[in-house]
């Protein structure tokens, strides 16, 4: 017999027949109270053990900050690069040094060459701000230029809800230690069972994506040993690109910088410090006169840390990144040099740290 | 937007207000319909147009079929519906497959075929296409009459909880629910919220947190895998796909329940199945019943002799495999299930039905669960593998411990231990639910214990640090 989907006396939804006969309102209230108590206790324990809130980085959060590159009232300064820029420059502090300057942290730790992001900014007709680009000689090899292309793609192609969602998650993570990735559920259970909190994580990322690294909680000799024998050492064993690859890379980067300059923007290429074993390896692989100096002949706005007395001999705990206490010195030294060479000319000091 | 996202936490109260607000029932349904379009548009707004095309074409086709007496007109309207729905499905779902094969054929023949062109798959297209098709087919086959209200019909096609990953709902189950407003009761709302939590916990903690890391290390490696890794990765995938898909279905049923609608079950402890026909009565029930009603039975089912029945089974399962995607791995997966179902028929007829001793039946019955589970796991290898070479490599490692030259594990011990413990817990739960529904199980647990379990699930879901992964069935 046929069923009529528009039956004149249709049955009501049967969903209530399925629900077990329990006092669900009371169950839910008790559940929420229990969960809240657990979360509050966990938060107190993490904070007492010295842990700090930290935002988990994502391409969505990156895309949200990238949206701030265009402002009619403010000059924008974009920080691009990888972990050295991520840990070395504090966008909030740098913003406070100048009037009407918005500094945006777009460096992405572990993401390799920032050339794709530089080119994305160059292709953005509305962007006429400042770019501080961290450069490691390896990244000027043209064959790795697309390392961060996925970030530029994310900026163009993310679904309408993914960015607000990442912002909401980021805001929560920036306030509560319990929601940082490292203080996850397993660690929480372990800490209750073993009655011992895990050691404090050295890194913490703010909602602005600035990352502070406190090396005082790290076993430095052990860390250095790990650097010399781990995946970082493998980076120096990779086949070296040809001279042509590098030459094309220099040209490509220069052209992107010129496109921004033609719109009234500024681009500065910074060689951020490495020290000890890493500086030695850098020089073995990319001797300065053969690589950086050649790049400097094509692109004028380059600053090498070895030319800056204040930071030339900075001893970095992991040979590659600055402790958060050294960040102001690093930033100030580079900014002073930029200003001495005529950069940041439209900006007015606030008279703060600078 | 997914059920485990923050945006859904904002969206759900809006949907709740739309469903239970103090305005007329048609206005509430209209609000739910608009929200459903917004839910879909959150992925890729232009694809809402496809949804509209499918809705409008089937609405008119079904009305015409229902009203006319002419057989030719009925067939014509049905063909229009089939052509539009299946045309869209074939273009978006299989376009890349055909294009890829066409390009490689062209390359072999030395022809220049333009490359760099690819088709984006609209999320959930297989689900809503099957849903609208079932409506038109039911009316054509005289099983149902056309809906009177376009609003009710559009809400049936678009209702957001089931829109992108099922369950595939029949018009005869859903449209009657639209005709009278549901009564507001706290019980289904509270239980619906419990189902949402249970579904999201399964997805976020079990599927993404416990199983996925193991699966990805084994299946996404380029080299060979060891015997232990092959089994560990495959069993973990069995857990991942169940928790991922059944988690979504349960959350969908829960969300619908909170809004006053009943959706059909999609899973009933499939890993406690004895035999493959039992498995398909428990796994993705809404798809397997769709395939049975609109494909297997119209092909003749088991009415035209044994050989024809085996052929129908194979063809049906092959098409079920193709429904999941255009790829040789899905075709092999479907064929394997067809083969296992056929073999089971032969076994039941030749051996099982002749067994006289109850104890022998009991022993064989008890063995049936692990044997079915393991064979289902073997078929999952083809379902999950990135290509046929990788699938055959994992099969070889799984059945020949000496085949691989890799003896060290790709998966850290902690991760494989967690996955196996998780699988153990999951299989125990499946066994408990073999003859009982989730409602029976929940009813038998004291309320205070439910509170503690729910609080633990809530905290684990909030704090579990795992990478966000899309629901597996969104790609179908």
JSON list of C-alpha atoms in Angstrom, two decimals, chain A residues 74-77 97-102 130 266 339 343-350:
[
{"chain": "A", "resi": 74, "resn": "UNK", "atom": "CA", "xyz": [47.60, 53.34, 10.06]},
{"chain": "A", "resi": 75, "resn": "UNK", "atom": "CA", "xyz": [50.80, 52.42, 8.34]},
{"chain": "A", "resi": 76, "resn": "UNK", "atom": "CA", "xyz": [51.21, 48.64, 8.39]},
{"chain": "A", "resi": 77, "resn": "UNK", "atom": "CA", "xyz": [54.43, 46.77, 8.95]},
{"chain": "A", "resi": 97, "resn": "UNK", "atom": "CA", "xyz": [57.47, 52.50, 19.43]},
{"chain": "A", "resi": 98, "resn": "UNK", "atom": "CA", "xyz": [55.82, 54.50, 16.64]},
{"chain": "A", "resi": 99, "resn": "UNK", "atom": "CA", "xyz": [52.65, 56.53, 16.36]},
{"chain": "A", "resi": 100, "resn": "UNK", "atom": "CA", "xyz": [49.99, 55.12, 14.00]},
{"chain": "A", "resi": 101, "resn": "UNK", "atom": "CA", "xyz": [51.93, 51.99, 13.12]},
{"chain": "A", "resi": 102, "resn": "UNK", "atom": "CA", "xyz": [50.31, 48.58, 13.11]},
{"chain": "A", "resi": 130, "resn": "UNK", "atom": "CA", "xyz": [56.50, 48.18, 5.31]},
{"chain": "A", "resi": 266, "resn": "UNK", "atom": "CA", "xyz": [59.31, 49.80, 2.07]},
{"chain": "A", "resi": 339, "resn": "UNK", "atom": "CA", "xyz": [66.34, 54.49, 10.39]},
{"chain": "A", "resi": 343, "resn": "UNK", "atom": "CA", "xyz": [63.90, 53.84, 6.39]},
{"chain": "A", "resi": 344, "resn": "UNK", "atom": "CA", "xyz": [60.76, 54.33, 8.45]},
{"chain": "A", "resi": 345, "resn": "UNK", "atom": "CA", "xyz": [60.95, 57.97, 7.41]},
{"chain": "A", "resi": 346, "resn": "UNK", "atom": "CA", "xyz": [57.19, 58.64, 7.63]},
{"chain": "A", "resi": 347, "resn": "UNK", "atom": "CA", "xyz": [56.93, 57.25, 11.15]},
{"chain": "A", "resi": 348, "resn": "UNK", "atom": "CA", "xyz": [56.87, 59.33, 14.32]},
{"chain": "A", "resi": 349, "resn": "UNK", "atom": "CA", "xyz": [58.45, 57.99, 17.54]},
{"chain": "A", "resi": 350, "resn": "UNK", "atom": "CA", "xyz": [56.28, 57.68, 20.56]}
]
